[in-house]
Short mmCIF file of C-alpha atoms in Angstrom, two decimals:
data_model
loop_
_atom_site.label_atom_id
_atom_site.label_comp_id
_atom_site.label_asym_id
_atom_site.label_seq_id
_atom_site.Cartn_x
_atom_site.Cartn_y
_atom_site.Cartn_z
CA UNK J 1 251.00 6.17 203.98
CA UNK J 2 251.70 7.59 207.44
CA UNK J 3 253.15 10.82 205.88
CA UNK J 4 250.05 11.60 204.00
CA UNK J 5 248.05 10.51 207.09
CA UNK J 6 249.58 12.99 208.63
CA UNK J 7 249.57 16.01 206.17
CA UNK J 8 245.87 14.80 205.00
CA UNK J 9 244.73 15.74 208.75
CA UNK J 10 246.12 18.97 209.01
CA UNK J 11 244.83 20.01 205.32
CA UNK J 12 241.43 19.00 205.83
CA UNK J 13 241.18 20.59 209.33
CA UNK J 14 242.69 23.84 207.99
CA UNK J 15 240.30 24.07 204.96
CA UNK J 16 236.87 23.02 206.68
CA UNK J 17 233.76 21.62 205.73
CA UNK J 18 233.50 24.33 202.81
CA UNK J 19 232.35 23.78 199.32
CA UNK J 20 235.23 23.09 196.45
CA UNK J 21 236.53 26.26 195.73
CA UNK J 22 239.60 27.93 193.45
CA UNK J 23 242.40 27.76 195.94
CA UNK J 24 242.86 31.87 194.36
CA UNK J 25 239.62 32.59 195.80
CA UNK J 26 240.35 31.48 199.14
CA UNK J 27 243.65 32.76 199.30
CA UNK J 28 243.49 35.86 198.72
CA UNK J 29 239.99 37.00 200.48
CA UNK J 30 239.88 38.95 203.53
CA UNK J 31 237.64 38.25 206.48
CA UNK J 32 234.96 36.26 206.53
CA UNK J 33 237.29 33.32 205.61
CA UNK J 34 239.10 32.12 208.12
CA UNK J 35 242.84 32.43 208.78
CA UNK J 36 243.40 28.59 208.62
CA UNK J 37 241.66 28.34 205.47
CA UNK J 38 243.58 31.14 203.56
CA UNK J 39 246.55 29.57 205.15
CA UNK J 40 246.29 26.31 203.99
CA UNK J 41 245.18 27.32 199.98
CA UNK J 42 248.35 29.75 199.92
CA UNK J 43 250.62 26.37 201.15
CA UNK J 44 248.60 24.73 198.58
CA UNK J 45 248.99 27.45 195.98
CA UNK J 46 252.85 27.16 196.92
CA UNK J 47 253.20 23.14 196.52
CA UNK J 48 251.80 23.62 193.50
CA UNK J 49 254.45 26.10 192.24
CA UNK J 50 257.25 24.90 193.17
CA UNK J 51 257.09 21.34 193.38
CA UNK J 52 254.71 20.50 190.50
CA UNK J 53 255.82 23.24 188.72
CA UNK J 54 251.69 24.92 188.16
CA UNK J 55 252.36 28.79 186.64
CA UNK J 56 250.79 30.96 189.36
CA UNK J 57 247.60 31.78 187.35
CA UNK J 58 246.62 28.04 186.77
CA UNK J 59 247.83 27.94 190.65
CA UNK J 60 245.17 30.18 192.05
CA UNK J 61 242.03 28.54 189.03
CA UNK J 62 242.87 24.85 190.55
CA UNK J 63 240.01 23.86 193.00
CA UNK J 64 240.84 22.51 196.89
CA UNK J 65 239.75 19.30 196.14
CA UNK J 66 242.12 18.82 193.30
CA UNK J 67 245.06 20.27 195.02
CA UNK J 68 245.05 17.76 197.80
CA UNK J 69 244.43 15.07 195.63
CA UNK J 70 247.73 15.91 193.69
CA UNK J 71 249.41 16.20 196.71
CA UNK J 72 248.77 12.94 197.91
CA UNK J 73 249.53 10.85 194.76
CA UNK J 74 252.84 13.18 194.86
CA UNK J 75 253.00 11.36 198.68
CA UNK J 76 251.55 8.13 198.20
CA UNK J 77 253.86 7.83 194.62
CA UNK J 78 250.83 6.94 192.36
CA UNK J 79 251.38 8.93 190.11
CA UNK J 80 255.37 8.10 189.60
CA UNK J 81 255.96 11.17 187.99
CA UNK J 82 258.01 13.13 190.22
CA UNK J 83 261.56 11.81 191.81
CA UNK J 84 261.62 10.82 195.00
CA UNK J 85 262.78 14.28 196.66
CA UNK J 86 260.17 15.76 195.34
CA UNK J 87 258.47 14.74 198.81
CA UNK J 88 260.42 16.07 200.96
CA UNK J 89 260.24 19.39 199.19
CA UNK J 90 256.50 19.32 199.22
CA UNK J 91 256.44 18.83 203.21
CA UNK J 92 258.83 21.98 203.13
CA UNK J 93 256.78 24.43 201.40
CA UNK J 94 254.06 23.44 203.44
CA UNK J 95 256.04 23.96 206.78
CA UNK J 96 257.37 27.38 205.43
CA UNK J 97 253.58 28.39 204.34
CA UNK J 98 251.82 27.38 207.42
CA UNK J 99 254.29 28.85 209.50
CA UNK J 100 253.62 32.28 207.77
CA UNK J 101 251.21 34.84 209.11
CA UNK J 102 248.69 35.73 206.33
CA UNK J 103 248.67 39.18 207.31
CA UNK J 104 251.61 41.32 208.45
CA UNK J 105 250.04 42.48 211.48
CA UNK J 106 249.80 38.93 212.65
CA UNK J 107 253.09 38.61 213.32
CA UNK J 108 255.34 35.90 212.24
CA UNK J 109 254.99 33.07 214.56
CA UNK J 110 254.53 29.30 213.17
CA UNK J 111 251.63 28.40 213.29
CA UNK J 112 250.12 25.33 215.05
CA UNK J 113 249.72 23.56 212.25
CA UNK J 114 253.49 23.42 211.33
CA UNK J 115 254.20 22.66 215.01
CA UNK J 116 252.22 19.35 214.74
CA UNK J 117 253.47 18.52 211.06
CA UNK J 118 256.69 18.99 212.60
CA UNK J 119 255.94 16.58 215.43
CA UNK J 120 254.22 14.28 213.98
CA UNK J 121 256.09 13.52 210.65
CA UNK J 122 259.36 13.38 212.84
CA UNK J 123 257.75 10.56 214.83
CA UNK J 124 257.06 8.66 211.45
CA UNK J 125 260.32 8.95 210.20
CA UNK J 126 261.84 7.68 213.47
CA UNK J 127 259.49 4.86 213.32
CA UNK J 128 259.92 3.90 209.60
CA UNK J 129 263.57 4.35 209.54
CA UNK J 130 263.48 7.85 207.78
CA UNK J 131 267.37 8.86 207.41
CA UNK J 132 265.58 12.45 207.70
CA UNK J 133 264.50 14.74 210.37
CA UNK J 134 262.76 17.97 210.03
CA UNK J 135 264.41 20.91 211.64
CA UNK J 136 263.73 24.49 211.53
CA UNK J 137 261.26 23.83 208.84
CA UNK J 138 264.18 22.15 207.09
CA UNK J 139 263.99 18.34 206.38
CA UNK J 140 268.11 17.27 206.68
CA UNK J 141 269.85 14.00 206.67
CA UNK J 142 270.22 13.57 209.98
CA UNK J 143 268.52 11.12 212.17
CA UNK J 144 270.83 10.71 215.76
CA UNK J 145 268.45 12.16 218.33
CA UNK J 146 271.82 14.10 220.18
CA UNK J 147 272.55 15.32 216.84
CA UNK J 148 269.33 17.05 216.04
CA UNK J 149 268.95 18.26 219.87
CA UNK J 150 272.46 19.89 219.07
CA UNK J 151 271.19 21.97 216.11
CA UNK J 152 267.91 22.53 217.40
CA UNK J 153 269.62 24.10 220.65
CA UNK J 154 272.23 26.33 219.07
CA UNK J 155 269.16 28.10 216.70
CA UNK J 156 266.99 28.97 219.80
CA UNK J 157 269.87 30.15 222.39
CA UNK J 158 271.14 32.58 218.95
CA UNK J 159 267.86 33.25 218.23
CA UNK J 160 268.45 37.22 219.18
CA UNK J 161 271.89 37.25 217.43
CA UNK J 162 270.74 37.76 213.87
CA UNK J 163 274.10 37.16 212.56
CA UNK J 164 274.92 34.08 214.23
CA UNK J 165 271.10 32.75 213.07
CA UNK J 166 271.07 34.09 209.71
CA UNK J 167 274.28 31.47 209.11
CA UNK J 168 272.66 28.65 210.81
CA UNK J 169 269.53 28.81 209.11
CA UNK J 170 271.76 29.18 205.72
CA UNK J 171 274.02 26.01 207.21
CA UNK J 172 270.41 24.19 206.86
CA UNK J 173 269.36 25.03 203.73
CA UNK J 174 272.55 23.89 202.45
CA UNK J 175 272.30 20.57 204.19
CA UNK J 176 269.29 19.76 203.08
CA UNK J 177 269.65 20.96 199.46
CA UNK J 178 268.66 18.39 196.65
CA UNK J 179 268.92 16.98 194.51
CA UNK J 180 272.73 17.90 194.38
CA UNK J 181 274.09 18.07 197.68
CA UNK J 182 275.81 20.63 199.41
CA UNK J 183 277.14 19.38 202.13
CA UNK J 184 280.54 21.57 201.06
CA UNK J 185 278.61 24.79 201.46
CA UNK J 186 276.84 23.24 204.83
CA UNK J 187 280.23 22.99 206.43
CA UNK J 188 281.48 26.29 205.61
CA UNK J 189 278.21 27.94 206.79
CA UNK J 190 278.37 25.31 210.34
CA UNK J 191 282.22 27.03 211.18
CA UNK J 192 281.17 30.29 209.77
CA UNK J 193 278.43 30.79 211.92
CA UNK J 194 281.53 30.45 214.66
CA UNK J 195 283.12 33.15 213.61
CA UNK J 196 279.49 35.27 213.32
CA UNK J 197 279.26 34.48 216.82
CA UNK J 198 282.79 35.12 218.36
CA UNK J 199 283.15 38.69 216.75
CA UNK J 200 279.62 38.96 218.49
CA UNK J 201 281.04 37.97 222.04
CA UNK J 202 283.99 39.84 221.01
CA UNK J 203 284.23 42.02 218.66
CA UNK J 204 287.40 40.73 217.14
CA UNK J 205 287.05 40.38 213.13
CA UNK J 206 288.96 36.90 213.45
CA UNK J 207 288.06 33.74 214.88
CA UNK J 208 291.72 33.35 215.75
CA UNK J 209 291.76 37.07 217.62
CA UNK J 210 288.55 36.31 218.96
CA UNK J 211 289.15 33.14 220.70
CA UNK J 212 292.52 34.82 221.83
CA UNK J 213 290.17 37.43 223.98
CA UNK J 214 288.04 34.71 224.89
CA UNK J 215 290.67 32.53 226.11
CA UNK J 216 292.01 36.27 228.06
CA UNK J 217 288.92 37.09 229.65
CA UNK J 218 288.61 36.91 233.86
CA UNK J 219 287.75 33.26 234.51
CA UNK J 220 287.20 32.09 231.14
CA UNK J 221 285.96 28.48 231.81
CA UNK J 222 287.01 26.36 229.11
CA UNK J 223 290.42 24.55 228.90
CA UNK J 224 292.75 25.95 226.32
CA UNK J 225 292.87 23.02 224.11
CA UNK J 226 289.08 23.70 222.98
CA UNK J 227 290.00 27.02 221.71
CA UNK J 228 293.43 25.27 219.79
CA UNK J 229 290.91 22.77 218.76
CA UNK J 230 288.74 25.34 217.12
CA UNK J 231 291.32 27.93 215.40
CA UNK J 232 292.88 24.45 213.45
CA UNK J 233 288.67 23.73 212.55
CA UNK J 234 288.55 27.10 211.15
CA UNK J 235 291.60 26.92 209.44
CA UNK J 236 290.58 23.60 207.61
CA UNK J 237 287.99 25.50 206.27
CA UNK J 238 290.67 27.97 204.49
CA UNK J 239 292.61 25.52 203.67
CA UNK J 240 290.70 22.56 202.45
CA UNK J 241 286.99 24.07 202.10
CA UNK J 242 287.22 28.05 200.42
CA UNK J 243 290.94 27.46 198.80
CA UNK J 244 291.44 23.85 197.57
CA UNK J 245 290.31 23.31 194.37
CA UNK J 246 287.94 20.43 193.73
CA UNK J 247 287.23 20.44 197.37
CA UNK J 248 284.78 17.54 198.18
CA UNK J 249 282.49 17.22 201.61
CA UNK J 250 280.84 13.85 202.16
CA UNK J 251 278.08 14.14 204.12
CA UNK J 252 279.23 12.43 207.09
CA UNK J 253 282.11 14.78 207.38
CA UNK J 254 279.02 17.97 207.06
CA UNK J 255 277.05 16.42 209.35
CA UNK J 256 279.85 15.96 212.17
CA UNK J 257 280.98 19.47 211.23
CA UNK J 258 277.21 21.13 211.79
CA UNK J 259 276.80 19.36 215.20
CA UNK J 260 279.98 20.70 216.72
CA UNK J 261 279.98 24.05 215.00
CA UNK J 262 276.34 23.91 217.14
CA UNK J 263 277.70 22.46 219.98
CA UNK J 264 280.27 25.13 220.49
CA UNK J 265 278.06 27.78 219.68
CA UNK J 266 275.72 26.86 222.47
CA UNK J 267 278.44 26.13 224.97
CA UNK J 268 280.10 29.56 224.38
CA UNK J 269 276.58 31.26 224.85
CA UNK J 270 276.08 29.18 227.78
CA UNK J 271 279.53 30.43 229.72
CA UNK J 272 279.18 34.18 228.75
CA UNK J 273 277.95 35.75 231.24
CA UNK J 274 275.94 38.14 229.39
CA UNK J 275 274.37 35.62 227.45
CA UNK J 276 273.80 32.53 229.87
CA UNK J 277 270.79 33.97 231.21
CA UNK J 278 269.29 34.76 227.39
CA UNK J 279 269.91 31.53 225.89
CA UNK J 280 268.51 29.49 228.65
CA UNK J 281 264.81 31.75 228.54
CA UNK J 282 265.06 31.15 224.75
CA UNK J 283 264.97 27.43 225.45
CA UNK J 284 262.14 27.82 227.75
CA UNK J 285 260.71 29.83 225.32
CA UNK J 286 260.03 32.74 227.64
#
């Protein structure tokens, strides 16, 4: 109930005190509809796509009216036709659709309606005893506060390192894939994105090189054992996660994985010099 609440007060803000129209309509007019309103029918055009399955044509002919009602049986489970993931990817494609401009030359920020979704649908699942949280538009299983800070903080300090981001947002999607898991594919992605961002401090094409020039460096700050630590990480995941066949990740193994692979990321961005600075306006969001 408090999940629809909260998606049913966004939607209905977004589309307005119009008259029922073909969500096509909306969508794809230029001015004098407003932003919101074209937003919301294209996430609505989306749900219906790729969680109910609508061909694009029907799509764009199905009224406002009739889209949010499917949505919220799909929430509220009255109709009991869908499985029970089928939620969380409907509060996904919403995030990733209301956090896209509708034009290109309004940039790509999210949008303030994903912002409070975000919020808002994290505070119900921390209430109700959700074993999800959303992050980066992503919902994961993941629900330790310390954990999700950890994640959260190592995609905004590499925001400017596309690399380093590219395999964290990847990591994610991985994590939260359903309804098979990959948690194995979550955990290579969490110590690759390591690597990504050593050869980026360092230019070394190794982790093992690259923490060797890290530990080298004038003053380096961290105790040697955290670099020994790391190289035997990444070797796990040659030996045990690419090579081994049959190779099985539970999820509590991922998750521990993702939140130092984070962790480390952020605490190497946070003693370089060059980057210290960086990471801690990205955080600020300056």
């Amino acid at each position: 109930m408090k999940t629809w609440d909260v998606l049913h007060i966004v939607l209905d803000t977004m589309l307005g005190p119009h008259a029922d129209e073909r969500l096509g309509t909306v969508a794809l007019a230029s001015q004098p509809q407003p932003l919101r309103r074209r937003r919301a029918s294209r996430a609505l055009i989306a749900v219906l796509r790729h969680v109910f399955g609508t061909p694009l044509d029907v799509a764009r002919q199905t009224h406002t009216t009739a889209a949010v009602h499917q949505v919220r049986g799909l929430v509220l489970g009255s109709t009991g036709e869908h499985p029970w993931w089928a939620v969380l990817d409907c509060i996904e494609v919403l995030l990733t659709e209301l956090g896209r401009a509708a034009d290109d030359s309004e940039g790509d920020h999210d949008s303030e309606e994903k912002t409070f979704i975000t919020a808002q649908l994290n505070t119900v699942m921390e209430t109700y005893g959700g074993g999800y949280r959303i992050i980066d538009g992503k919902v994961v299983p993941m629900t330790s506060a310390s954990e999700v800070s950890a994640v959260e903080e190592a995609l905004s300090d590499s925001a400017q390192i596309e690399r380093v981001r590219d395999q964290l947002e990847s990591m994610l999607s991985a994590l939260s894939a359903r309804p098979q898991d990959n948690y194995l594919r979550s955990a290579q992605e969490a110590l690759d994105a390591v690597e990504a961002l050593v050869r980026h401090l360092t230019g070394k094409n190794t982790l093992s090189v690259g923490l060797r020039a890290l530990r080298n460096r004038d003053g380096d700050p961290f105790h040697q054992t955290i670099y020994s630590a790391w190289e035997k990480l990444y070797g796990y995941r040659g030996d045990e996660l690419q090579h081994a066949k049959g190779a099985h990740v539970d999820l509590a193994t991922a998750r521990y994985l993702v939140v130092q692979a984070c962790a480390f990321c952020s605490l190497l961005l946070a003693q370089t010099p060059s980057n210290s600075g960086r990471a801690a306006d990205a955080r600020a969001g300056v």
